[in-house]
Structure formats: C-alpha cells, structure tokens
Amino acid sequence: MTKPSLPELLHAAVTAVGGTERPGQVTMAEAVAEAIDDSSHLLVQAGTGTGKSLGYLVPALAQGERVVVATATLALQRQLVERDLPRTVDALHPLLRRRPDFAMLKGRSNYLCLHRLHEGMPQDEEDGLFDQFEAAAPTSKLGQDLLRLRDWSDETETGDRDDLTPGVSDRAWAQVSVSSRECLGATKCAYGAECFAEMSRERAKLAEVVVTNHALLAIDAIEGAPVLPQHEVLIVDEAHELVSRVTGVATGELSPGQVNRAVRRAAKLVNEKAADQLQTAAEGFERLMELALPGRLEEIPEDLGYALMALRDAARTVISALGTTRDKSVQDEDAVRKQALASVESVHDVAERITNGSEWDVVWYERHEPRGGSAYRPSGASLRVAPMSVSGLLREKLFTDRSVVLTSATLKLGGDFNGVGASLGLAPEGTEGDDLPQWKGVDVGSPFDYPRQGILYVAKHLSRPARDGDRKDMLEELTELIQCAGGRTLGLFSSMRAAQLAAEELRSRIPEFPILLQGEETLGELIKNFAADPKTCLFGTLSLWQGVDVPGPSCQLVVMDKIPFPRPDDPLMSARQKAVEDAGGNGFMAVAATHAALLMAQGAGRLVRASGDRGVVAVLDQRLATARYGSYLKASLPDFWYTTDRNQVRKSLAAINEAAQKTETS
C-alpha cells in the first residue's frame, strides 16, 4: 500500500472535525512537515480561522515521531485533547494503519493529592496534620468546596482540577494538592500506586503526542530535571506567550509572609538553635521590608544585603537540621517535614540568588497595596528577581536535539519575524553560524478579508495621552463611538484604573448601554454576558486583550484607549530596554515598541473571529498616526482599511449597527 500524501491526510482530518480546508492551512501543514523532516525550526504566523491545530497535528502524526505540544491556555489544551486529537486520530487511522496515543500532562499541583485528601495537611501552628474537612465549617464556601472535592475523588479517573465542574476556589484546591517540592514521592507515599500525578506521567511516557502547557515546558528547560518524556518534535502553540510564561517560571519572590511561614513550618522539626537563627533572620528581613525602597535595586542596599545573607545562611542551617533530626511525636512526620523543607528551600534559593547578584538578573522591591483602600501592611511588600532576558536560556534549552515549531496569530511584528525571533534567542532569519539555530518564518495569512471586514481608525484629533492624565476628550470620543455602534463594544484599556474610570463615567453618560467591568464578575461570566446582549459593552485590561473570542454582532467595535507601552517604572522592562541601549541597540523599539505591537495585534484580533464579522478597531491615541514608530505598530496589525476620518467611522459604525439590528429582528 502506498504511503498516503499529506493533502489526503489533511483532507481526512478536516472532514472529521467538520471544518473547511483552507489554503493557509495546507501551506502550514507542508511547512511543518518539511521542518520535521529536516530537523529544523519554524515560526508560523497563522491568522484566526486558519485551523492551525490541524495544520501542525496532521504532519506531526504522519511523521510518526514523539511530539510534545505546549499551549498557553486551558481552552486550547482541552480543545486538543477532547476534540481535535480524538477526531484526527480516528480519521487518520485507516490511512496511517496505526492509532497514535495522546495524553495530557500538567504540573503536579494540578492534580488531586490522595495523601493530603485522606491524611490531612500540615498546619503551621501545630505539630502534625489536621483534618481540613473537619476544620472548615460545612456551611461555608470553603467547607462546601472541600466536601465536593472529597466526593469527586471517588469518581474522577484523572484527578485533574480542570475536570472538576464547576470548579472550586484556589484556597480549597491548595488544601488537597501539593507542589513538586512538597510531594513525598511515589515510593515513600502510602498512596503512590494510586497517585493521579504519577498516572498522568506514566500515560505521557507511553503516548506519541503529549499536550502540556508553557509553564511545564519552562520547568523542564530551567530545572534540569526532565518532567517531559523524550521527544523529537516540539510544537509551541500560542507562541507569542512563551517568553512571558518562561520569565514567570524563572522569577523568584521573597516576602515577609513567605519567610514567616517557613519559620513556623520548620520550628518544631529542628533543634532550638537552628530555629532561633531562622527566626532572628526573618525578623531582621521583615523590619527592612517595611522601609520605602526604590523599585529596581541595581545595587542591593548594604543593610538589606546583610539581612539576605543572614536569611540565606539560617535557611541553609535549617535545611541541614531537617535532614538529621527526627521527631516521632509528629503525626505523619515525613509529610510535615517535606512541606517545611519545601518552604525553607524556597527562601534559601531566592535569598542566595539575590545575594549572588548576577548581572543577568533584575532585582526589584514591590509593594502590594491591600484591596479596599485599607492601611498598608508590611506583608504586602516583596523582593522579586527575574532574568534580564530568557533568550539565551531558550536558545540553549529549546532549540537543541529536536525540531521546534512555534505558531501563533501574532508572531510577525513590524513586517517580519526577527523581533519575536530575538526574544526566543534566534539570530535574524538567514544568519549563518555553527552555534546558531537555523530557522524559517512563514506567514500563511488568514481566511478573512480584513480590508473588507474591518476598519482601523486612529483618533488623530485627540490630545496626546499623558500618563494618568485626565482624558476628557477621549471619554467623549468613546461615548460617541459606542452610541454609533449601538453598544457592541470591547474596551481594551492600558491600566485597570483607566478601565474603571471609563466605566464609571460612561455608565452615567449612556445608561442605555450596560457596561461590564473586568473584576466585577469572573472572566467567563463577563464574556458570556457580553456575548448574550448586543447592547452590552465590556471594559477591562490585560487578559481581555488576548482572551476574548466573541464572533458575531456582539463585538463590532474594539477600542484601545492608548498604545499599551509598558509603564516607564516597570523594573524588568526598563532594565531590558537599558541593556539593549548599553549594547548599542534601540531599546525603545526592541522592548517597548515590540511589547506594544504584540498586545495591539492580539487586541485587534478580537474584532474579526468569523467570516461574517464586520466592525471597527478604534485606537484613541494620536501617536499611532503621528509618531515615527506608528508605522511599525500598524504593520503588526491585521490589514484593515485605515482611516483617521472620524465622520466616516461614525457613519460606518451606524451602518454596521443597523445591518446587525435587521439581522437580529428578522
């Protein structure tokens, strides 16, 4: 029997999922197959509606290599495992004459821990474990969540938190789950043979396709202890998120509250001298954290440096003591000791990292103001340390010994892939060098006709936005646009404060159009309510720029209040920008403009989600039309019809609204 061709396989898979084959999808599948065959690397920009999941799954399954697919969002992970992979495998089975297995793999804390569930969890203030089910009032939300979890534990086959619907609070889940550091290990745990996390790892070892998330991919790369099975092909979907997710995993935090928890957990498991040393160091650290420190600490103040060294040394002493002293009077001592060790090791590692003062790290002091305007509490302060860049780490760990395919709707910024490539540790496309990963960028386009379906409007007449300034003219413009659109507006704001002020003002100006505000309900409920009523508007910040998928007439106007540059006082972004400038580059374009371009491309992508969608992306920031960097930002957006004519846009919105109303009433 002849080997089936890629077009045959793709056609079978697309038919199985009830989709429509598109030229961009075919181009993508061919490029992915070529990259896998050549053991090379590929960046693929595939616009919304391309069907990129099948564009990479079909060639990956056809090659017969072990594949890891890493995504950023839960929604896409579930779509792959519950919809795309089962149907694709079934469709390809008659052609391939084999049925590839697939599995989901997440970090350990995503799975129910049977030891915690049945034996209880360590309590900071007392020896041993306590029964969290008895401690929580059965009528409280926490108590109800815990009882649900206990009942669910008898039914679930996976123990995966995301399989529990409806979900439970983070507080409840924390009482029945453990981190990898807190886990006793399958051989030492009485429930090791039934462990959900261990079973998921075993399934992943046997599977041809493993679906995971960016965070676990980062842990696998950073920590040196492999958690993913060996594989020949890595596919990173939603790849525009990868750098920020890897940065998040590589960021350490040290707060007084965290240190005090470590003290309490270790105090009764070590000798008095070691416990007192850690307690004294913790008190000294907390006193210094109450002082007003600058944001970024390019040099650690002398007093703080001494406090961190004392904390590091005391934590090291306690770690040694935890390994040598035993106390049989402590109930389930191994579990209590493991949690204490995890807490103290975390304190030690971050204190040591900051004390060592690597030139490749950025350290800053952060104060978390309590919600509700209450007085400042010292526990709201923390020190954070993050890598100046993760590009070197990604180049070394990601693009070695495997073929890597990275795909997203937004990888081509300013007209090429080099900006995103640089953030991933890749030299400009086509650069030769023995130690440089070779890669190719391919833009397969979108099935949507952007110039006919959307308008990019820049409100050039508005005053230039100032940081935290009063923008009355912007609010007036926003009011008129919403009225012309008949509601139907997704408002993307550069800060939560700006979103709140706009919602408050417009609720009084145009009460006939309900305005939902991020934070007032869960994100899922907000999006559901926004989609259900065309007159409704939804205002919010970062997660809305990337997380809203509402095709149809409910979202016909997407508004950006201003270009989303990082804040000038953002310690990590400003440090990265300065590093580029010190090396002779353009720090603003390499860091701030790239950050803004990526967010704007994602935000503009909220408008056209289906072939019948029509609407306007309105940027209420004149700089997109007047500043030199404006052309770079515009080149990063979908190819909408462009205008600065406010009257034309109002007429267009009114016409789109009228057409939508006729459709809704017919």
XYZ file of C-alpha atoms in Angstrom:
666
model
C 0.000 0.000 0.000
C 1.379 3.411 -0.981
C 2.026 5.950 1.731
C -0.823 8.485 1.926
C 0.063 12.021 0.870
C -0.134 14.966 3.246
C -3.078 16.536 1.329
C -5.004 13.241 1.679
C -4.351 13.111 5.407
C -5.250 16.762 5.932
C -8.474 16.389 3.964
C -9.486 13.375 6.077
C -8.775 15.225 9.334
C -10.546 18.437 8.311
C -13.613 16.444 7.243
C -13.620 14.569 10.561
C -13.750 17.762 12.639
C -16.410 19.297 10.406
C -14.127 22.053 9.160
C -13.259 23.582 5.817
C -9.861 23.115 4.247
C -8.118 26.448 3.690
C -5.056 27.350 1.579
C -3.221 28.744 4.620
C -3.756 25.512 6.500
C -2.320 23.483 3.610
C 0.706 25.790 3.379
C 1.239 25.499 7.126
C 0.993 21.687 7.124
C 3.540 21.458 4.309
C 5.955 23.797 6.129
C 5.606 21.840 9.396
C 6.192 18.518 7.604
C 9.321 19.944 5.955
C 10.676 21.250 9.286
C 10.140 17.890 10.992
C 11.694 16.038 8.076
C 14.757 18.340 8.080
C 15.009 18.531 11.908
C 14.884 22.311 11.505
C 12.949 25.078 13.254
C 9.912 27.002 12.046
C 7.938 30.089 13.081
C 4.452 30.106 11.560
C 2.060 33.040 11.728
C -1.433 31.674 11.095
C -4.312 34.110 11.390
C -7.552 33.434 13.243
C -9.671 30.934 11.333
C -6.745 29.191 9.616
C -7.245 25.964 11.540
C -3.684 25.864 12.777
C -4.240 22.983 15.236
C -4.761 20.559 12.347
C -2.073 22.409 10.398
C 0.506 21.066 12.843
C -1.174 17.916 14.209
C -1.617 16.163 10.865
C 2.010 16.430 9.663
C 3.267 15.606 13.184
C 1.146 12.451 13.406
C 2.073 11.455 9.851
C 5.811 11.549 10.629
C 5.450 9.079 13.487
C 7.818 10.982 15.797
C 7.256 11.562 19.536
C 5.620 15.017 19.755
C 5.095 17.456 22.627
C 2.524 20.208 22.055
C 2.750 23.105 24.534
C -0.033 25.696 24.742
C -0.667 28.764 26.904
C -4.373 28.422 27.637
C -6.536 25.776 29.209
C -9.139 26.265 26.476
C -6.761 25.167 23.725
C -5.394 22.247 25.760
C -8.914 20.949 26.241
C -9.796 21.513 22.584
C -6.768 19.491 21.506
C -7.303 16.575 23.890
C -11.099 16.405 23.846
C -11.884 17.367 20.247
C -9.061 17.750 17.722
C -6.835 14.798 18.641
C -9.552 12.132 19.072
C -11.200 13.027 15.753
C -7.907 13.411 13.913
C -6.564 10.074 15.159
C -9.800 8.331 14.154
C -9.731 9.967 10.724
C -6.085 9.126 10.041
C -6.178 5.569 11.383
C -7.366 3.919 8.122
C -4.723 5.831 6.136
C -1.779 5.502 8.533
C -2.659 1.950 9.639
C -1.861 2.918 13.235
C -3.608 4.758 16.043
C -1.280 7.178 17.861
C -1.900 7.543 21.599
C -2.101 11.000 23.157
C -2.101 12.289 26.725
C -2.308 15.484 28.754
C 0.472 16.338 31.210
C 0.480 19.211 33.707
C 2.409 20.243 36.795
C 1.873 18.186 39.945
C -0.187 20.855 41.735
C -2.900 20.495 39.072
C -3.741 17.007 40.356
C -5.597 15.940 43.489
C -3.190 14.548 46.129
C -4.697 11.474 47.779
C -2.289 11.697 50.711
C -3.461 15.221 51.529
C -7.067 14.257 50.956
C -7.034 11.276 53.320
C -4.306 12.110 55.841
C -4.825 15.851 56.161
C -2.483 18.761 55.555
C 0.358 20.174 57.646
C -0.661 23.056 59.859
C 1.815 25.834 60.586
C 0.859 26.429 64.188
C 0.690 22.845 65.447
C 2.568 19.596 65.170
C 1.482 17.090 62.580
C -1.505 17.219 60.307
C -5.021 18.468 60.695
C -8.229 17.362 59.024
C -9.190 20.239 56.771
C -12.659 18.761 56.265
C -13.440 18.943 59.983
C -11.789 22.341 60.397
C -13.904 24.057 57.716
C -17.497 24.887 58.590
C -19.703 22.693 56.353
C -21.932 25.691 55.603
C -19.022 27.897 54.468
C -17.931 28.177 50.853
C -14.612 26.545 51.761
C -16.343 23.696 53.573
C -18.707 23.075 50.665
C -15.820 23.081 48.192
C -13.859 20.591 50.293
C -16.824 18.243 50.604
C -17.307 18.404 46.831
C -13.652 17.548 46.351
C -13.921 14.545 48.665
C -16.953 13.225 46.774
C -15.286 13.942 43.420
C -12.180 11.998 44.441
C -14.236 8.786 44.361
C -15.498 9.475 40.835
C -12.605 11.040 38.929
C -10.263 8.974 36.796
C -7.748 11.772 36.281
C -7.729 13.853 39.496
C -7.141 16.826 37.179
C -8.527 20.049 38.649
C -9.781 21.155 35.259
C -12.042 18.102 35.020
C -13.997 19.299 38.071
C -17.008 21.368 37.036
C -17.987 23.700 38.416
C -14.576 24.489 39.838
C -13.535 25.273 43.403
C -11.637 28.177 44.937
C -7.832 28.320 44.904
C -7.918 28.163 48.699
C -9.855 24.893 48.685
C -7.683 23.328 45.989
C -4.497 24.242 47.881
C -5.666 22.020 50.751
C -5.872 18.898 48.583
C -2.868 19.390 46.290
C 0.927 19.583 46.629
C 3.766 21.172 44.692
C 6.542 19.024 43.279
C 8.761 20.090 46.195
C 6.157 19.068 48.783
C 5.425 15.668 47.237
C 6.691 12.682 49.227
C 7.429 10.723 46.062
C 5.602 7.641 44.826
C 7.906 5.176 46.605
C 7.518 6.841 50.022
C 3.822 7.694 49.834
C 1.169 5.257 51.007
C -0.945 6.341 48.035
C 1.864 6.245 45.454
C 0.319 3.380 43.489
C -2.936 5.340 43.032
C -1.368 8.807 42.568
C -3.110 10.811 39.856
C 0.007 12.845 39.019
C 2.118 9.694 38.682
C -0.518 8.050 36.493
C -0.548 11.087 34.201
C 3.224 10.834 33.842
C 3.016 7.148 33.021
C 0.388 7.844 30.347
C 2.603 10.571 28.914
C 5.600 8.205 28.724
C 3.610 5.852 26.509
C 1.909 8.459 24.333
C 3.052 9.550 20.891
C 1.577 13.024 21.426
C 1.813 14.795 24.798
C -0.177 18.001 25.329
C 1.201 20.256 28.058
C 1.462 23.942 28.940
C 4.138 26.609 28.564
C 4.857 26.615 32.303
C 5.715 22.905 32.424
C 7.810 23.315 29.282
C 9.697 26.106 31.071
C 10.204 23.998 34.203
C 11.502 21.160 32.048
C 14.023 23.543 30.461
C 15.059 25.505 33.552
C 15.287 22.995 36.377
C 17.431 20.396 34.660
C 15.307 17.503 35.972
C 13.220 16.406 32.966
C 9.478 16.250 33.565
C 8.516 15.767 29.912
C 9.203 12.489 28.107
C 11.930 12.393 25.475
C 10.615 13.737 22.162
C 11.810 14.545 18.669
C 9.315 17.322 17.853
C 8.190 20.260 19.977
C 5.222 22.356 18.842
C 4.586 25.582 20.750
C 1.107 26.958 20.076
C 0.129 30.455 21.264
C 3.870 31.064 20.983
C 3.524 34.840 21.490
C 3.001 33.992 25.189
C 6.063 31.784 25.607
C 8.641 34.385 26.667
C 6.398 35.854 29.382
C 5.490 32.376 30.696
C 9.130 31.288 30.836
C 10.040 34.572 32.536
C 7.296 33.939 35.103
C 8.635 30.478 35.934
C 12.177 31.857 36.203
C 11.120 34.679 38.566
C 11.733 34.302 42.291
C 9.892 36.117 45.084
C 10.714 36.683 48.744
C 8.226 38.243 51.167
C 7.985 38.509 54.969
C 4.841 36.383 54.937
C 6.577 33.635 52.975
C 9.597 33.695 55.291
C 7.434 33.585 58.428
C 5.544 30.567 57.063
C 8.858 28.795 56.565
C 9.844 29.608 60.166
C 6.587 28.219 61.571
C 6.734 25.049 59.491
C 10.322 24.238 60.440
C 10.410 25.426 64.069
C 9.304 22.188 65.755
C 11.226 19.880 63.430
C 14.736 21.223 64.070
C 16.902 21.968 67.097
C 16.248 25.181 69.021
C 19.463 26.872 67.881
C 18.653 26.442 64.166
C 15.043 27.560 64.676
C 16.127 30.688 66.607
C 18.667 31.593 63.924
C 15.988 31.489 61.218
C 13.503 33.382 63.390
C 16.030 36.171 64.065
C 16.932 36.423 60.373
C 13.244 36.557 59.441
C 12.608 39.416 61.882
C 15.550 41.398 60.521
C 14.348 40.905 56.949
C 10.794 41.949 57.824
C 11.971 45.171 59.512
C 13.897 46.225 56.415
C 10.984 45.381 54.121
C 8.844 47.920 55.971
C 11.102 50.701 54.709
C 10.365 52.544 51.480
C 12.797 51.141 48.942
C 13.127 52.186 45.286
C 11.565 49.957 42.620
C 14.589 48.445 40.899
C 17.618 47.655 43.052
C 20.588 47.950 40.717
C 22.708 47.582 43.837
C 21.420 45.886 46.973
C 21.482 48.339 49.930
C 24.062 47.267 52.495
C 21.570 46.615 55.316
C 19.330 44.579 53.049
C 22.331 42.653 51.756
C 23.304 41.660 55.304
C 19.708 40.663 56.081
C 19.529 38.479 52.957
C 22.856 36.792 53.769
C 21.622 36.103 57.308
C 18.413 34.654 55.874
C 20.293 32.516 53.362
C 22.696 31.157 55.993
C 19.938 30.495 58.535
C 17.848 28.700 55.903
C 20.849 26.545 54.962
C 21.333 25.618 58.633
C 17.670 24.646 58.964
C 17.790 22.579 55.763
C 20.715 20.597 57.194
C 18.926 20.192 60.526
C 15.743 18.992 58.841
C 17.733 16.199 57.266
C 19.299 14.986 60.531
C 16.712 15.361 63.291
C 13.669 13.159 63.722
C 10.633 13.550 65.973
C 8.318 10.555 66.063
C 5.779 12.509 68.109
C 4.839 14.476 64.981
C 1.925 12.911 63.178
C 2.888 11.841 59.616
C 6.301 13.358 60.091
C 7.507 12.750 56.528
C 4.714 14.863 55.019
C 5.116 17.668 57.562
C 8.890 17.643 57.103
C 8.613 17.683 53.309
C 6.383 20.771 53.353
C 8.705 22.531 55.801
C 11.713 21.657 53.660
C 9.990 22.997 50.534
C 9.241 26.322 52.264
C 12.744 26.782 53.657
C 14.439 25.747 50.405
C 12.390 28.338 48.526
C 13.520 31.059 50.943
C 17.134 29.904 50.712
C 17.201 29.730 46.918
C 15.763 33.215 46.331
C 17.881 34.828 49.087
C 21.012 33.222 47.652
C 20.128 34.242 44.094
C 19.660 37.888 45.091
C 22.781 37.858 47.279
C 24.899 36.439 44.452
C 23.868 39.424 42.341
C 24.155 38.071 38.804
C 24.480 40.740 36.121
C 21.867 38.765 34.176
C 19.230 39.196 36.888
C 16.953 42.135 37.677
C 16.003 42.669 41.348
C 13.242 44.959 42.499
C 11.152 45.839 45.524
C 7.404 45.626 45.068
C 4.668 46.817 47.355
C 1.228 45.213 47.046
C -1.380 47.640 48.303
C -4.231 45.808 50.063
C -7.579 45.943 48.316
C -10.302 48.213 49.538
C -8.036 51.120 50.480
C -7.085 49.763 53.918
C -3.845 50.774 55.601
C -0.520 49.419 54.410
C 0.610 46.141 55.881
C 4.275 45.080 55.876
C 3.337 41.655 54.484
C 2.324 43.447 51.282
C 5.984 44.019 50.325
C 8.233 41.604 48.495
C 11.532 41.327 46.674
C 11.437 39.865 43.194
C 14.233 38.645 40.967
C 13.838 37.796 37.284
C 16.208 37.122 34.398
C 17.132 40.171 32.314
C 16.362 38.005 29.291
C 15.331 34.396 28.706
C 16.571 34.392 25.104
C 19.855 32.653 25.936
C 18.074 30.047 28.027
C 15.576 29.346 25.252
C 18.268 29.159 22.571
C 20.254 26.658 24.649
C 17.418 24.559 26.042
C 14.630 24.782 23.468
C 16.344 24.532 20.086
C 18.608 21.574 20.809
C 18.189 17.923 19.773
C 14.677 18.366 18.391
C 12.686 20.155 15.718
C 10.738 23.127 17.105
C 7.637 24.652 15.513
C 6.275 27.862 17.057
C 2.915 29.170 15.886
C 0.501 31.980 16.721
C -1.722 34.523 15.021
C 0.796 37.197 16.075
C 4.469 36.410 15.504
C 5.246 38.812 12.663
C 5.747 42.248 14.196
C 6.565 45.300 12.123
C 6.549 43.168 8.984
C 8.989 40.377 9.927
C 9.671 37.605 12.458
C 13.007 38.912 13.717
C 11.632 40.750 16.760
C 9.921 37.658 18.142
C 12.852 35.528 16.986
C 15.294 37.649 19.017
C 13.181 37.230 22.163
C 13.451 33.451 21.642
C 17.240 33.565 21.285
C 17.251 33.297 17.492
C 19.531 35.347 15.251
C 17.911 37.234 12.344
C 16.426 34.853 9.779
C 19.062 33.574 7.352
C 22.038 34.340 9.635
C 24.709 31.645 9.324
C 26.746 30.295 12.233
C 27.698 26.906 13.654
C 26.191 27.648 17.067
C 23.079 29.441 15.757
C 19.806 27.524 15.397
C 18.641 27.704 11.776
C 15.020 28.695 11.337
C 12.479 29.915 8.836
C 9.472 32.177 9.223
C 6.268 31.570 7.260
C 3.144 33.729 7.235
C 0.252 31.643 5.901
C -2.195 34.541 6.098
C -5.805 34.405 7.196
C -9.022 33.231 5.523
C -10.616 36.564 6.453
C -10.786 39.531 4.084
C -9.539 42.111 6.570
C -9.722 45.209 4.316
C -13.414 44.494 3.607
C -14.356 43.236 7.073
C -12.695 45.794 9.317
C -11.633 49.408 9.691
C -8.616 50.613 11.664
C -9.471 54.067 12.943
C -6.957 56.317 14.694
C -8.440 59.318 16.535
C -5.740 61.696 15.338
C -7.621 64.780 16.603
C -7.407 63.757 20.271
C -4.816 65.281 22.587
C -1.691 63.217 23.203
C -2.290 60.935 26.199
C -0.301 61.740 29.316
C 0.440 59.183 31.999
C -2.529 59.004 34.399
C -3.832 62.271 32.943
C -7.475 63.297 32.697
C -8.614 62.455 29.145
C -11.998 64.124 28.798
C -11.750 64.290 25.006
C -11.038 60.535 24.875
C -14.124 59.782 27.002
C -16.279 61.959 24.767
C -14.938 60.166 21.683
C -15.562 56.777 23.288
C -19.123 57.771 24.201
C -19.940 58.804 20.623
C -18.408 55.665 19.136
C -20.416 53.388 21.462
C -23.617 55.259 20.608
C -22.955 54.863 16.872
C -22.199 51.155 17.336
C -25.301 50.577 19.455
C -23.195 49.123 22.264
C -21.360 46.037 20.918
C -18.029 47.364 22.272
C -14.976 45.680 23.750
C -12.924 48.351 25.553
C -9.253 47.445 25.954
C -7.503 49.733 28.427
C -3.853 50.185 29.251
C -4.499 50.003 33.009
C -7.216 48.815 35.364
C -7.558 52.340 36.730
C -8.294 53.676 33.230
C -10.900 50.955 32.655
C -12.601 51.706 35.985
C -12.712 55.467 35.360
C -14.128 54.971 31.865
C -16.775 52.522 33.075
C -17.835 54.849 35.888
C -18.069 57.861 33.585
C -19.886 56.132 30.720
C -22.367 54.361 32.965
C -23.706 57.791 33.879
C -23.409 59.220 30.352
C -25.056 56.385 28.392
C -27.029 54.236 30.850
C -28.942 52.622 27.979
C -25.800 50.625 27.140
C -24.842 48.276 30.026
C -21.105 48.338 30.752
C -19.476 45.288 32.253
C -16.154 45.769 34.035
C -13.403 43.224 34.487
C -13.121 42.163 38.122
C -16.806 42.623 38.952
C -17.540 39.028 37.884
C -15.455 36.064 36.751
C -13.958 36.472 33.295
C -16.059 33.595 31.973
C -19.295 35.165 33.206
C -18.340 38.568 31.799
C -17.651 37.176 28.325
C -20.833 35.088 28.416
C -22.955 38.119 29.328
C -21.173 40.315 26.792
C -21.889 37.823 24.006
C -25.527 37.391 25.043
C -26.634 41.047 24.722
C -25.513 43.123 21.689
C -26.162 46.410 23.513
C -23.672 45.487 26.228
C -20.062 46.740 26.414
C -17.158 45.056 28.201
C -14.248 47.075 29.620
C -11.044 45.682 31.036
C -7.297 45.320 30.772
C -4.600 42.759 30.002
C -6.464 39.424 29.898
C -9.157 40.925 27.648
C -6.554 41.982 25.072
C -5.859 38.297 24.466
C -8.656 36.199 25.934
C -11.949 37.181 24.269
C -13.449 35.141 21.427
C -16.886 36.550 20.627
C -17.773 36.201 16.942
C -20.931 37.847 15.623
C -22.738 41.139 16.259
C -21.968 41.448 19.991
C -18.421 42.662 19.255
C -18.333 45.130 16.381
C -16.216 47.847 17.979
C -12.875 47.191 19.656
C -11.447 50.280 21.377
C -7.885 50.733 22.639
C -7.590 53.763 24.907
C -3.886 54.192 24.127
C -0.854 52.356 22.813
C -0.032 49.763 25.512
C 3.621 50.542 26.121
C 4.997 49.098 29.371
C 4.956 51.547 32.264
C 8.169 53.596 32.484
C 8.631 52.385 36.062
C 8.266 48.687 35.160
C 11.564 47.365 36.626
C 12.024 44.408 34.302
C 11.019 46.126 31.064
C 13.086 49.242 31.804
C 16.103 47.073 32.679
C 15.761 45.139 29.433
C 15.443 48.377 27.479
C 18.567 49.835 29.105
C 20.523 46.639 28.405
C 19.723 46.909 24.687
C 20.770 50.583 24.680
C 24.016 49.803 26.521
C 24.787 47.253 23.792
C 24.294 49.938 21.131
C 20.757 48.989 20.065
C 17.442 50.803 20.087
C 15.996 49.798 23.440
C 12.668 51.507 22.882
C 11.971 49.670 19.617
C 13.396 46.330 20.803
C 11.466 46.244 24.079
C 8.702 48.840 24.495
C 7.511 49.004 20.872
C 7.698 45.217 20.458
C 5.672 44.745 23.654
C 3.055 47.237 22.450
C 2.922 45.770 18.930
C 2.264 42.273 20.261
C -0.539 43.427 22.552
C -2.121 45.600 19.853
C -2.013 42.744 17.349
C -3.703 40.481 19.878
C -6.257 43.155 20.784
C -7.118 43.948 17.166
C -7.566 40.223 16.584
C -10.621 40.269 18.881
C -12.690 42.004 16.148
C -12.894 39.515 13.279
C -13.443 35.991 14.568
C -15.643 34.635 11.737
C -16.132 35.234 8.007
C -19.309 37.258 8.574
C -17.893 39.638 11.180
C -17.736 43.365 10.423
C -16.528 46.237 12.585
C -14.011 48.848 13.671
C -10.811 48.817 15.716
C -10.551 52.321 17.182
C -7.230 53.459 18.676
C -7.807 56.592 20.754
C -4.154 57.594 20.689
C -2.944 60.032 18.055
C 0.614 58.685 18.276
C -0.300 55.710 16.082
C -0.792 58.211 13.250
C 1.813 60.844 14.144
C 4.807 59.151 15.804
C 7.711 57.644 13.855
C 7.102 54.229 15.427
C 3.445 54.300 14.329
C 4.209 52.600 11.010
C 5.909 49.721 12.848
C 2.875 49.251 15.082
C 0.390 49.469 12.177
C 2.432 46.904 10.215
C 1.915 44.477 13.121
C -1.897 44.675 12.915
C -4.314 42.897 10.573
C -4.567 44.620 7.194
C -7.746 46.564 7.976
C -8.854 49.566 5.906
C -7.167 52.536 7.589
C -8.597 55.986 8.307
C -8.361 58.969 10.639
C -11.694 60.403 9.420
C -13.955 60.494 12.488
C -17.134 61.260 10.474
C -16.550 58.341 8.110
C -16.074 55.971 11.027
C -19.279 57.115 12.724
C -21.242 56.526 9.501
C -19.655 53.093 9.062
C -20.427 52.058 12.656
C -24.026 53.257 12.327
C -24.430 51.243 9.110
C -22.908 48.108 10.662
C -25.189 48.520 13.696
C -28.271 48.974 11.514
C -27.447 45.856 9.488
C -26.929 43.848 12.692
C -30.269 45.016 14.119
C -32.090 43.952 10.945
C -30.482 40.531 11.145
C -31.411 40.175 14.835
C -35.093 41.067 14.234
C -35.548 39.033 11.063
